[in-house]
């Protein structure tokens, strides 16, 4: 056993089930099932990759016990009929082949069952809920809103005793089918606003019968479900129950004290372990990254500790917990198992790498919410840094069996490095050309504005440096230099062409384009930036380049809190990803920031759930956001514009940043037109696709080259 993380890597038991380590795959709604609810090849390969990565326990995504009733996604898997057993058994067998255990999550969506609304069915609930209030819908782009709210207005079915009896029986029958499929355990989903959670919550349960009122009455349904499941599976089959430790931001919702009562009751009803999670007020956009998929680290740890202190069965917890922290907490007895979602999407091989002492090789999650945002948009789950997620069943072994190729890659950003990494691992010869002095491209600037991106930057640089890849920095690629390398194929990963858009006053010295800002912050000055900066700034940047400090993003991020060559009052023109992340970065460094955006909705390029948080936090911090503006004009001291309803507006300004003006860059493709070798364009060179698009394009380009 590796010396580090010995607690995470130690064996554990849940009921009669022995696990080879303390790492658990969180049940996540992946939308990978077949349209009829069956578990097909896509689900099987997804979970097999997790098992092959070495995790102790894999828990399926939400598996409908009443399917199609209570369904939350169009491609949700089901366990409501015996016809679903064979597909589920194939998943179980694939997981077992790698020495991991498998639990199916028993689920009924209740108030959150969007597919019920989409298909004209009422939402099952304890009582009629109040209207959703807050800024949640305001954070959607129009095309996202159309997908999310495509089913119209929900209707409701307040369940009676016959309905309750049916729900209990459906959970019990689902557990029996889990045994028939060879599962090692079940997890009863009693959280996240679903049917059992809605009964537990004082906010959504206004009943006056035996299922409402007191903590014990509100917990009656989940306890009856657990007891029925226990009776159905017998005394030795492990039963895990997931509960909400609290409802974040929901006035009158579940609290830790409520959860402690529930935990005691479900242990008495027959649970073998408790998964501690949380839910939130769905009307508040920011809350969607504050509970079960939190942005803040260790969000659920204190609640898990409180519950662990009062029960005698194992406690599983999750919520952006780093490996060191989780290992130490397990060692102290604060909880028993670390459940991971996003980390294992980013790198399903994390457990194996941890066991082998290769912590530095773990591909990092950047907490961008690409995964869950896809679900909100009724799409299949994606990962920004792991493009193989969800397409594992389509992957082929594309090694260099047909002979080694020499591939020249132009551009050392994320797309270029990822394609170089993939091709080199497959046995091909790779030459990477980067015109700048360091690798990273626009990912370096993105890492300044949002620190988790730096983890990906470091990992990619580490990977290409450890592989036999020829890296040529400070090399301007053109047809002559590329032809001289005699490539079999070329990948153009040169990034977008960025420019200052036409705008009255854009030539003033206090006006910076997005490209100007990138060069300013990274010390890569050109004539435009030189003209706009003082001699003192240029001297400091020159010294930073000489010493290498300006290439140290941690140093730049830290020193920029004390000094930046920008005025106090900053207007950012453009409210998509770059503009909003710049607004956050500059506000944190003491600037008074106003964002002007021409479209009626802000934040394109940001994943939905991250956008919901960022917009809310910018408002909380006093950043002024104007959307739907027109007639923007800059002068020496002000920026004038027309507001959304047409009235005039003006903002006093010291510095203007125009975070607009980017398009695909065809420079390499046009130079190589008619070449004897194929040319593949990826990432921002095809149009602005951000990290997820660059990494995904890199996989596809590498696949095409290897298959040719």
XYZ file of C-alpha atoms in Angstrom:
708
model
C 0.000 0.000 0.000
C 1.227 3.494 -0.774
C 2.428 5.423 2.227
C 0.187 8.405 1.599
C -3.617 8.382 1.732
C -3.619 5.134 3.678
C -7.101 5.759 5.056
C -8.663 6.313 1.626
C -6.894 3.210 0.369
C -7.900 0.975 3.280
C -10.620 -1.671 3.130
C -14.053 -0.869 4.513
C -17.383 -2.532 5.203
C -20.982 -1.451 4.660
C -23.184 -4.078 6.202
C -22.007 -7.391 4.773
C -20.250 -5.752 1.818
C -16.448 -5.398 1.907
C -14.938 -2.621 -0.212
C -11.321 -2.538 -1.338
C -11.003 1.180 -0.557
C -12.962 4.105 0.848
C -13.631 5.846 -2.487
C -17.186 5.847 -3.841
C -18.556 7.051 -7.182
C -21.369 9.484 -6.471
C -24.675 8.733 -8.140
C -24.917 11.304 -10.926
C -27.637 11.922 -13.456
C -25.669 11.234 -16.640
C -28.493 10.887 -19.164
C -26.697 7.878 -20.675
C -29.564 5.361 -20.598
C -31.654 4.186 -23.531
C -34.858 6.030 -24.368
C -36.957 3.188 -22.925
C -35.110 3.224 -19.578
C -32.837 0.289 -20.263
C -29.172 0.263 -19.276
C -27.350 -0.143 -22.578
C -23.769 -0.158 -23.775
C -23.257 3.507 -22.976
C -24.131 3.112 -19.285
C -22.191 -0.143 -19.088
C -18.983 1.341 -20.513
C -19.295 4.486 -18.381
C -19.460 2.509 -15.143
C -16.884 -0.038 -16.308
C -14.368 2.784 -16.808
C -14.955 3.854 -13.207
C -14.421 0.321 -11.948
C -11.328 -0.142 -14.086
C -10.028 3.058 -12.489
C -9.957 1.296 -9.140
C -12.812 2.792 -7.140
C -14.232 0.708 -4.278
C -17.951 1.254 -4.914
C -19.795 2.475 -7.992
C -23.295 3.849 -7.446
C -25.507 4.168 -10.501
C -27.243 7.360 -11.464
C -30.879 7.832 -10.512
C -32.713 4.616 -11.405
C -36.476 5.031 -11.580
C -38.544 2.748 -9.366
C -41.790 4.128 -10.847
C -40.472 4.787 -14.366
C -41.696 6.574 -16.425
C -43.429 8.337 -13.522
C -40.930 10.301 -11.446
C -38.407 10.479 -14.282
C -36.063 13.483 -14.251
C -34.244 12.968 -17.582
C -35.217 11.579 -20.989
C -32.373 9.022 -20.865
C -32.718 8.031 -17.219
C -32.310 4.364 -16.405
C -35.135 2.383 -14.813
C -35.759 -0.539 -12.492
C -39.579 -0.475 -12.465
C -40.027 -3.706 -14.446
C -38.247 -7.031 -14.810
C -37.330 -6.114 -18.397
C -34.685 -3.765 -17.001
C -32.817 -6.522 -15.146
C -30.690 -7.892 -18.057
C -29.250 -4.497 -18.996
C -28.500 -3.707 -15.386
C -26.885 -7.121 -14.915
C -24.522 -6.404 -17.819
C -23.420 -3.239 -16.003
C -22.921 -5.134 -12.745
C -20.891 -7.863 -14.451
C -18.642 -5.267 -16.115
C -17.996 -3.541 -12.790
C -17.338 -6.824 -10.986
C -14.775 -7.798 -13.629
C -12.525 -5.063 -12.238
C -12.966 -5.907 -8.571
C -15.335 -3.081 -7.653
C -18.765 -3.291 -6.056
C -21.933 -1.876 -7.597
C -25.014 -0.313 -6.014
C -28.079 0.877 -7.849
C -29.732 4.076 -6.677
C -33.486 3.711 -6.165
C -35.176 6.952 -7.182
C -38.506 8.714 -7.620
C -38.298 12.321 -8.811
C -41.451 13.727 -7.230
C -41.426 17.514 -7.490
C -38.232 17.514 -9.592
C -39.455 15.013 -12.215
C -39.155 17.233 -15.273
C -40.027 14.402 -17.630
C -43.421 14.101 -15.959
C -44.128 17.723 -16.843
C -42.692 17.296 -20.336
C -45.018 14.365 -20.945
C -48.165 15.847 -19.429
C -48.039 13.944 -16.147
C -48.486 15.603 -12.751
C -45.632 15.838 -10.269
C -46.175 13.640 -7.220
C -45.800 15.600 -3.989
C -46.830 15.785 -0.312
C -48.622 19.125 -0.805
C -48.915 21.853 -3.432
C -45.626 23.796 -3.466
C -45.389 27.571 -3.521
C -44.199 29.374 -6.657
C -40.494 29.412 -7.475
C -39.044 32.815 -6.667
C -35.593 34.203 -7.366
C -33.111 34.803 -10.163
C -32.687 31.207 -11.364
C -34.358 31.634 -14.752
C -32.601 34.975 -15.354
C -29.280 33.155 -15.677
C -30.341 31.050 -18.671
C -29.530 31.938 -22.250
C -32.621 31.862 -24.424
C -31.695 28.598 -26.156
C -31.064 26.948 -22.776
C -34.350 28.183 -21.408
C -36.226 26.659 -24.328
C -34.747 23.231 -23.540
C -35.141 23.486 -19.761
C -38.737 24.714 -19.754
C -39.865 22.889 -22.874
C -42.649 21.017 -21.113
C -44.664 24.027 -20.031
C -46.138 24.607 -16.595
C -46.169 21.719 -14.119
C -49.282 20.256 -12.542
C -49.345 18.460 -9.202
C -50.697 15.299 -7.632
C -50.897 15.445 -3.843
C -50.426 11.797 -2.961
C -52.997 9.952 -0.879
C -52.518 6.798 1.191
C -52.952 4.507 -1.804
C -50.266 6.471 -3.666
C -47.964 6.277 -0.649
C -48.465 2.533 -0.429
C -47.613 2.262 -4.123
C -44.433 4.322 -3.712
C -43.277 2.117 -0.842
C -43.950 -1.023 -2.860
C -42.147 0.380 -5.901
C -38.974 1.000 -3.876
C -39.172 -2.504 -2.399
C -39.725 -4.103 -5.814
C -36.820 -2.108 -7.229
C -34.574 -3.491 -4.494
C -35.611 -7.054 -5.347
C -34.722 -6.438 -9.001
C -31.350 -5.054 -7.899
C -30.618 -8.396 -6.237
C -31.762 -10.243 -9.358
C -29.339 -8.147 -11.411
C -26.454 -9.076 -9.109
C -26.033 -5.689 -7.429
C -24.040 -5.572 -4.219
C -26.195 -2.895 -2.558
C -28.898 -0.318 -3.128
C -28.955 3.374 -2.287
C -32.388 4.782 -1.462
C -32.430 8.387 -2.683
C -33.982 10.449 0.083
C -32.524 13.800 -0.920
C -32.264 16.534 -3.559
C -35.915 17.543 -3.618
C -37.120 14.159 -4.868
C -40.221 12.471 -3.483
C -38.795 11.311 -0.136
C -36.924 14.587 0.373
C -40.054 16.624 -0.310
C -41.790 14.793 2.540
C -38.827 15.430 4.856
C -38.738 19.173 4.165
C -40.902 21.430 6.370
C -41.033 23.796 3.399
C -42.601 21.418 0.885
C -44.520 19.208 3.299
C -47.554 21.047 4.641
C -49.589 17.933 5.389
C -51.630 17.606 8.554
C -51.972 13.805 8.548
C -49.532 11.233 9.922
C -46.995 12.135 7.174
C -46.733 15.818 8.086
C -46.063 18.126 11.002
C -43.414 16.777 13.379
C -39.918 15.649 12.355
C -40.948 12.063 13.005
C -44.088 12.352 10.892
C -42.268 13.960 7.969
C -39.713 11.110 8.155
C -42.423 8.472 8.231
C -42.435 7.844 4.471
C -38.670 7.414 4.106
C -38.623 5.130 7.146
C -41.444 3.015 5.718
C -39.558 2.813 2.421
C -36.336 1.742 4.149
C -38.196 -0.832 6.237
C -39.943 -2.222 3.142
C -36.658 -2.401 1.238
C -35.034 -4.162 4.184
C -37.844 -6.705 4.304
C -37.619 -7.233 0.549
C -33.854 -7.854 0.477
C -33.412 -9.649 3.778
C -31.117 -8.880 6.704
C -27.746 -9.204 4.951
C -28.085 -7.131 1.757
C -26.563 -3.634 2.203
C -29.012 -0.727 2.136
C -27.583 2.799 1.889
C -29.806 5.850 2.295
C -28.984 9.322 0.940
C -30.415 12.293 2.831
C -30.161 16.063 2.748
C -28.243 17.485 5.694
C -29.888 20.847 4.980
C -31.630 22.876 2.284
C -29.214 25.710 1.576
C -30.801 29.115 1.198
C -34.329 27.761 1.658
C -36.087 29.540 4.484
C -38.033 27.006 6.530
C -36.325 24.033 4.868
C -34.364 21.087 6.207
C -31.679 21.880 8.790
C -28.910 19.768 10.275
C -31.073 19.240 13.357
C -33.862 17.827 11.190
C -31.326 15.622 9.399
C -30.019 14.228 12.679
C -33.531 13.107 13.624
C -33.955 11.507 10.198
C -30.581 9.759 10.437
C -31.477 8.108 13.741
C -34.854 6.983 12.408
C -33.559 5.471 9.171
C -30.823 3.626 11.050
C -33.534 2.119 13.230
C -35.546 1.271 10.102
C -32.700 -0.857 8.737
C -30.179 1.339 6.889
C -26.579 0.065 6.754
C -25.025 3.418 5.822
C -26.017 7.039 5.305
C -24.920 9.255 2.442
C -24.855 12.868 3.619
C -25.695 15.384 0.919
C -27.673 18.645 0.736
C -30.281 20.430 -1.350
C -31.069 24.099 -1.933
C -33.624 26.742 -2.834
C -34.117 26.075 -6.526
C -35.258 29.630 -7.203
C -31.846 31.101 -6.383
C -29.320 30.563 -9.149
C -26.271 30.633 -6.903
C -27.692 27.896 -4.681
C -27.454 25.353 -7.489
C -23.714 25.189 -6.780
C -24.040 25.357 -2.993
C -25.389 21.963 -1.946
C -24.936 18.609 -3.664
C -22.485 20.018 -6.255
C -20.926 22.784 -4.174
C -18.445 25.377 -5.334
C -17.116 25.898 -1.838
C -14.788 23.198 -0.553
C -15.899 20.825 2.208
C -19.456 22.142 2.047
C -21.073 19.098 3.643
C -18.314 18.004 5.999
C -19.587 19.622 9.207
C -23.028 18.112 8.673
C -21.485 14.707 8.039
C -19.506 14.968 11.268
C -22.676 15.879 13.191
C -24.536 12.876 11.792
C -21.590 10.522 12.272
C -21.545 11.468 15.951
C -25.077 10.174 16.558
C -25.304 6.991 14.472
C -23.450 3.698 14.641
C -23.491 2.917 10.901
C -20.970 4.216 8.316
C -21.344 7.730 6.910
C -20.466 8.614 3.315
C -19.956 12.230 2.362
C -19.079 14.363 -0.639
C -18.926 18.002 -1.669
C -15.645 19.168 -3.239
C -13.366 17.463 -0.744
C -9.719 17.239 -1.756
C -7.985 13.895 -1.360
C -5.661 14.954 1.466
C -8.562 16.447 3.411
C -10.749 13.380 2.916
C -8.013 10.984 3.920
C -7.277 12.884 7.126
C -10.963 13.191 8.018
C -11.498 9.455 7.608
C -8.454 8.895 9.787
C -9.988 11.092 12.493
C -13.280 9.199 12.284
C -15.288 12.198 11.043
C -16.855 10.084 8.289
C -16.114 6.710 6.736
C -16.157 7.022 2.949
C -15.322 9.765 0.466
C -17.852 10.029 -2.321
C -16.602 11.759 -5.456
C -18.474 12.908 -8.530
C -16.681 15.526 -10.604
C -13.183 14.303 -9.718
C -13.969 10.836 -11.070
C -15.573 12.252 -14.195
C -12.374 14.194 -14.885
C -10.198 11.138 -14.210
C -11.832 7.770 -13.506
C -8.307 6.356 -12.970
C -7.835 8.545 -9.890
C -7.993 5.634 -7.379
C -5.386 3.586 -9.250
C -3.066 6.569 -9.594
C -3.481 7.313 -5.910
C -2.686 3.709 -4.966
C 0.390 3.768 -7.200
C 1.648 7.001 -5.669
C 1.128 8.921 -8.926
C -0.896 11.757 -7.468
C 0.639 14.280 -9.847
C -0.686 12.275 -12.811
C -4.339 12.686 -11.792
C -6.149 14.808 -14.366
C -7.707 17.657 -12.366
C -11.319 18.756 -12.257
C -11.550 22.508 -12.826
C -15.021 22.838 -11.262
C -16.450 24.464 -14.372
C -19.836 22.673 -14.143
C -19.777 21.482 -17.750
C -21.027 18.118 -16.442
C -24.142 19.202 -14.586
C -24.912 22.138 -16.879
C -25.406 19.669 -19.724
C -28.083 17.935 -17.639
C -29.876 21.235 -16.981
C -29.984 21.685 -20.758
C -31.448 18.164 -21.175
C -28.294 16.840 -22.806
C -26.020 13.937 -21.974
C -23.295 14.665 -19.462
C -19.971 16.055 -20.680
C -16.638 16.830 -19.028
C -14.470 19.763 -20.099
C -11.196 17.978 -19.357
C -12.137 14.347 -20.118
C -13.680 14.151 -23.593
C -14.036 10.369 -23.354
C -16.775 10.685 -20.742
C -19.990 9.233 -22.114
C -18.410 7.896 -25.293
C -16.336 5.156 -23.681
C -18.439 2.578 -25.543
C -17.405 4.093 -28.900
C -13.675 4.287 -28.188
C -11.357 2.150 -30.259
C -7.810 1.052 -29.586
C -6.184 3.455 -32.020
C -2.533 2.771 -31.382
C 0.150 3.142 -34.020
C -0.546 -0.334 -35.398
C -0.655 1.012 -38.948
C 2.788 2.539 -38.627
C 4.132 5.507 -36.786
C 3.113 8.894 -38.170
C 4.851 12.209 -37.692
C 2.303 14.832 -36.661
C 3.129 18.527 -36.462
C 0.907 20.494 -34.101
C 0.812 24.271 -34.362
C -0.148 25.971 -31.112
C 0.680 25.092 -27.539
C -2.665 25.870 -25.914
C -4.944 23.251 -24.356
C -6.048 21.789 -27.680
C -2.515 21.543 -29.005
C -1.141 19.977 -25.828
C -4.020 17.509 -25.506
C -3.707 16.319 -29.109
C 0.084 16.021 -28.689
C -0.404 13.997 -25.509
C -2.885 11.616 -27.105
C -0.848 11.017 -30.240
C 2.386 10.486 -28.346
C 0.760 8.006 -25.962
C -0.444 6.082 -29.010
C 3.133 5.775 -30.276
C 3.244 8.503 -32.898
C 6.046 11.047 -33.333
C 4.902 14.547 -32.439
C 6.421 17.969 -32.978
C 4.686 20.834 -31.188
C 5.318 24.369 -32.431
C 4.498 27.321 -30.143
C 5.181 30.901 -31.222
C 5.476 32.152 -27.636
C 8.117 31.491 -24.968
C 5.855 29.232 -22.866
C 3.075 26.720 -23.359
C -0.522 27.412 -22.428
C -1.991 29.842 -24.934
C -5.124 31.594 -23.730
C -5.427 28.983 -20.960
C -2.722 30.953 -19.126
C -4.932 34.047 -19.107
C -7.972 31.950 -18.163
C -5.930 30.522 -15.270
C -5.222 34.022 -13.983
C -8.901 34.903 -13.919
C -10.082 31.518 -12.542
C -7.483 29.652 -10.488
C -8.795 26.064 -10.994
C -7.900 26.402 -14.687
C -4.259 26.579 -13.597
C -4.484 22.983 -12.373
C -5.319 21.843 -15.899
C -2.573 24.049 -17.347
C 0.039 22.509 -15.051
C -1.172 18.986 -15.788
C -1.073 19.426 -19.570
C 2.410 20.968 -19.469
C 3.605 18.169 -17.202
C 2.172 15.536 -19.543
C 3.701 16.867 -22.772
C 7.058 17.400 -21.058
C 7.264 13.843 -19.761
C 6.414 12.288 -23.134
C 8.810 12.024 -26.120
C 7.322 15.100 -27.784
C 9.571 17.584 -29.573
C 8.534 21.015 -28.316
C 9.754 24.074 -30.209
C 9.018 27.355 -28.396
C 9.434 30.817 -29.914
C 8.734 29.246 -33.289
C 6.495 30.989 -35.800
C 4.851 28.311 -37.920
C 4.366 28.804 -41.649
C 4.298 26.594 -44.712
C 8.072 26.620 -45.048
C 8.796 25.608 -41.456
C 6.061 22.977 -41.470
C 7.070 21.463 -44.828
C 10.659 21.216 -43.610
C 9.486 18.889 -40.839
C 7.976 16.486 -43.418
C 4.780 15.759 -41.480
C 2.260 13.041 -42.230
C -0.463 15.253 -40.752
C -0.814 18.714 -39.227
C -3.110 19.943 -36.460
C -3.805 23.668 -36.335
C -4.491 24.683 -32.731
C -3.527 28.333 -33.116
C -6.466 29.763 -31.188
C -8.846 32.509 -32.230
C -8.017 35.697 -34.075
C -8.714 38.487 -31.593
C -9.222 42.089 -32.576
C -10.609 45.399 -31.402
C -14.157 45.696 -32.748
C -15.439 48.883 -34.348
C -16.576 51.137 -31.523
C -16.575 54.937 -31.167
C -13.541 55.900 -29.090
C -11.795 52.528 -29.295
C -8.479 54.187 -30.154
C -8.069 56.082 -26.876
C -5.001 55.085 -24.862
C -7.105 53.984 -21.894
C -9.033 51.442 -24.017
C -7.775 47.855 -24.080
C -8.991 44.959 -26.191
C -9.223 41.498 -24.709
C -5.977 40.639 -26.488
C -4.352 43.758 -25.015
C -5.359 42.588 -21.539
C -3.950 39.141 -22.135
C -0.641 40.609 -23.263
C -0.612 43.120 -20.413
C -1.186 40.528 -17.690
C 1.203 37.958 -19.157
C 3.964 40.418 -20.052
C 3.741 39.699 -23.779
C 3.737 43.288 -25.023
C 3.207 44.356 -28.613
C 3.045 47.842 -30.101
C -0.579 48.346 -29.058
C 0.074 47.549 -25.403
C 3.349 49.483 -25.333
C 1.525 52.609 -26.517
C -1.017 52.317 -23.709
C 1.329 51.741 -20.771
C 3.686 53.961 -18.819
C 7.465 53.681 -18.803
C 7.258 52.449 -15.194
C 4.884 49.634 -16.181
C 7.073 48.622 -19.094
C 10.135 48.558 -16.819
C 8.403 46.355 -14.246
C 7.207 43.964 -16.934
C 10.675 43.804 -18.465
C 12.132 42.924 -15.063
C 9.417 40.323 -14.574
C 10.279 38.734 -17.914
C 13.998 38.763 -17.140
C 13.502 37.067 -13.787
C 10.742 34.747 -14.990
C 8.381 35.992 -12.285
C 5.766 37.155 -14.776
C 5.460 33.564 -15.999
C 4.602 32.483 -12.470
C 0.828 32.767 -12.427
C 0.623 32.429 -8.648
C 2.970 35.410 -8.313
C 1.056 37.500 -10.863
C -2.253 36.652 -9.210
C -0.857 37.649 -5.818
C 0.996 40.832 -6.840
C -1.983 42.065 -8.839
C -3.849 42.558 -5.557
C -1.292 45.216 -4.687
C -0.607 46.767 -8.087
C -2.097 46.726 -11.576
C -1.603 49.255 -14.390
C -5.341 49.946 -14.571
C -7.447 52.780 -13.227
C -9.861 52.584 -10.324
C -13.023 52.792 -12.437
C -13.215 50.083 -15.087
C -15.882 49.564 -17.731
C -15.921 46.187 -19.460
C -17.744 46.123 -22.791
C -18.914 42.553 -23.347
C -20.578 40.334 -20.759
C -19.805 36.838 -21.946
C -17.258 34.479 -20.361
C -14.179 36.689 -20.731
C -15.952 39.865 -19.643
C -17.575 38.361 -16.559
C -14.465 36.529 -15.376
C -12.464 39.732 -15.846
C -15.096 41.601 -13.842
C -14.699 39.102 -10.999
C -10.898 39.287 -11.172
C -10.778 43.097 -11.200
C -13.382 43.537 -8.472
C -11.318 41.239 -6.256
C -8.451 43.654 -6.853
C -10.302 46.718 -5.692
C -11.678 48.069 -8.953
C -15.130 49.589 -9.385
C -16.446 47.581 -12.302
C -19.340 48.118 -14.704
C -20.173 45.582 -17.421
C -22.064 46.626 -20.560
C -23.518 43.861 -22.702
C -25.507 44.258 -25.900
C -27.439 40.981 -25.721
C -30.456 40.541 -23.404
C -28.747 37.629 -21.592
C -25.205 37.552 -20.217
C -22.610 34.849 -19.807
C -22.402 32.925 -23.075
C -19.369 30.658 -22.940
C -19.794 30.083 -19.211
C -21.418 26.809 -18.286
C -24.925 27.356 -16.972
C -24.388 26.466 -13.325
C -21.157 28.459 -13.067
C -22.897 31.390 -14.776
C -25.733 31.289 -12.246
C -23.208 31.611 -9.404
C -20.985 34.206 -11.045
C -23.835 36.542 -11.990
C -25.211 36.383 -8.455
C -21.825 36.993 -6.856
C -21.015 39.928 -9.128
C -24.273 41.564 -8.086
C -23.605 40.806 -4.417
C -20.181 42.432 -4.702
C -21.521 45.624 -6.237
C -20.473 45.073 -9.849
C -22.938 46.920 -12.072
C -24.333 44.792 -14.893
C -26.186 46.392 -17.802
C -27.605 44.017 -20.394
C -29.384 44.836 -23.643
C -27.444 48.084 -24.127
C -26.926 49.866 -27.442
C -25.064 52.825 -28.935
C -21.992 52.347 -26.756
C -19.444 55.143 -27.197
C -16.183 55.899 -25.369
C -14.633 59.265 -24.638
C -11.742 60.303 -22.402
C -13.660 60.265 -19.126
C -16.959 58.427 -19.717
C -18.645 55.599 -21.573
C -22.123 56.457 -22.808
C -24.805 53.998 -23.888
C -28.532 53.446 -24.168
C -30.021 51.167 -21.541
C -32.242 48.192 -22.285
C -35.402 50.300 -22.372
C -33.808 53.015 -24.456
C -32.991 55.684 -21.864
C -29.503 57.146 -21.916
C -26.764 56.117 -19.510
C -23.213 57.167 -18.780
C -20.426 55.766 -16.594
C -17.304 57.631 -15.466
C -14.245 55.606 -16.374
C -10.480 55.404 -16.018
C -9.954 52.200 -18.009
C -12.097 50.532 -20.654
C -11.713 46.864 -21.588
C -13.462 45.674 -24.750
C -14.027 41.962 -24.132
C -15.408 41.329 -27.591
C -13.934 40.624 -30.978
C -12.854 37.034 -31.612
C -13.275 34.723 -34.568
C -11.793 31.537 -35.978
C -8.221 31.731 -37.215
C -7.707 30.158 -40.637
C -4.101 31.336 -41.044
C -2.448 27.911 -40.977
C -5.155 26.186 -42.989
C -5.004 28.820 -45.720
C -1.208 28.600 -45.948
C -1.310 24.815 -46.223
C -4.113 24.624 -48.772
C -3.221 21.991 -51.324
C -0.596 20.345 -49.107
C 0.050 16.633 -49.560
C -0.723 15.966 -45.903
C -4.099 16.461 -44.146
C -4.649 19.505 -41.925
C -7.027 19.383 -38.970
C -8.278 22.546 -37.301
C -9.282 22.350 -33.657
C -10.388 24.540 -30.763
C -10.635 28.290 -31.073
C -9.069 28.237 -34.532
C -12.494 27.058 -35.726
C -14.368 29.687 -33.685
C -14.411 30.316 -29.953
C -15.020 26.929 -28.289
C -13.261 27.443 -24.920
C -11.568 24.640 -22.953
C -14.211 21.965 -23.471
C -14.293 22.486 -27.236
C -10.510 22.523 -27.558
C -10.031 19.313 -25.557
C -12.862 17.530 -27.367
C -11.602 18.628 -30.795
C -8.147 17.369 -29.850
C -9.518 13.898 -29.181
C -11.415 13.804 -32.460
C -8.449 15.056 -34.503
C -6.097 12.538 -32.884
C -8.619 9.755 -33.553
C -8.866 10.676 -37.230
C -5.104 10.729 -37.640
C -4.677 7.381 -35.892
C -7.496 5.788 -37.900
C -6.226 7.055 -41.266
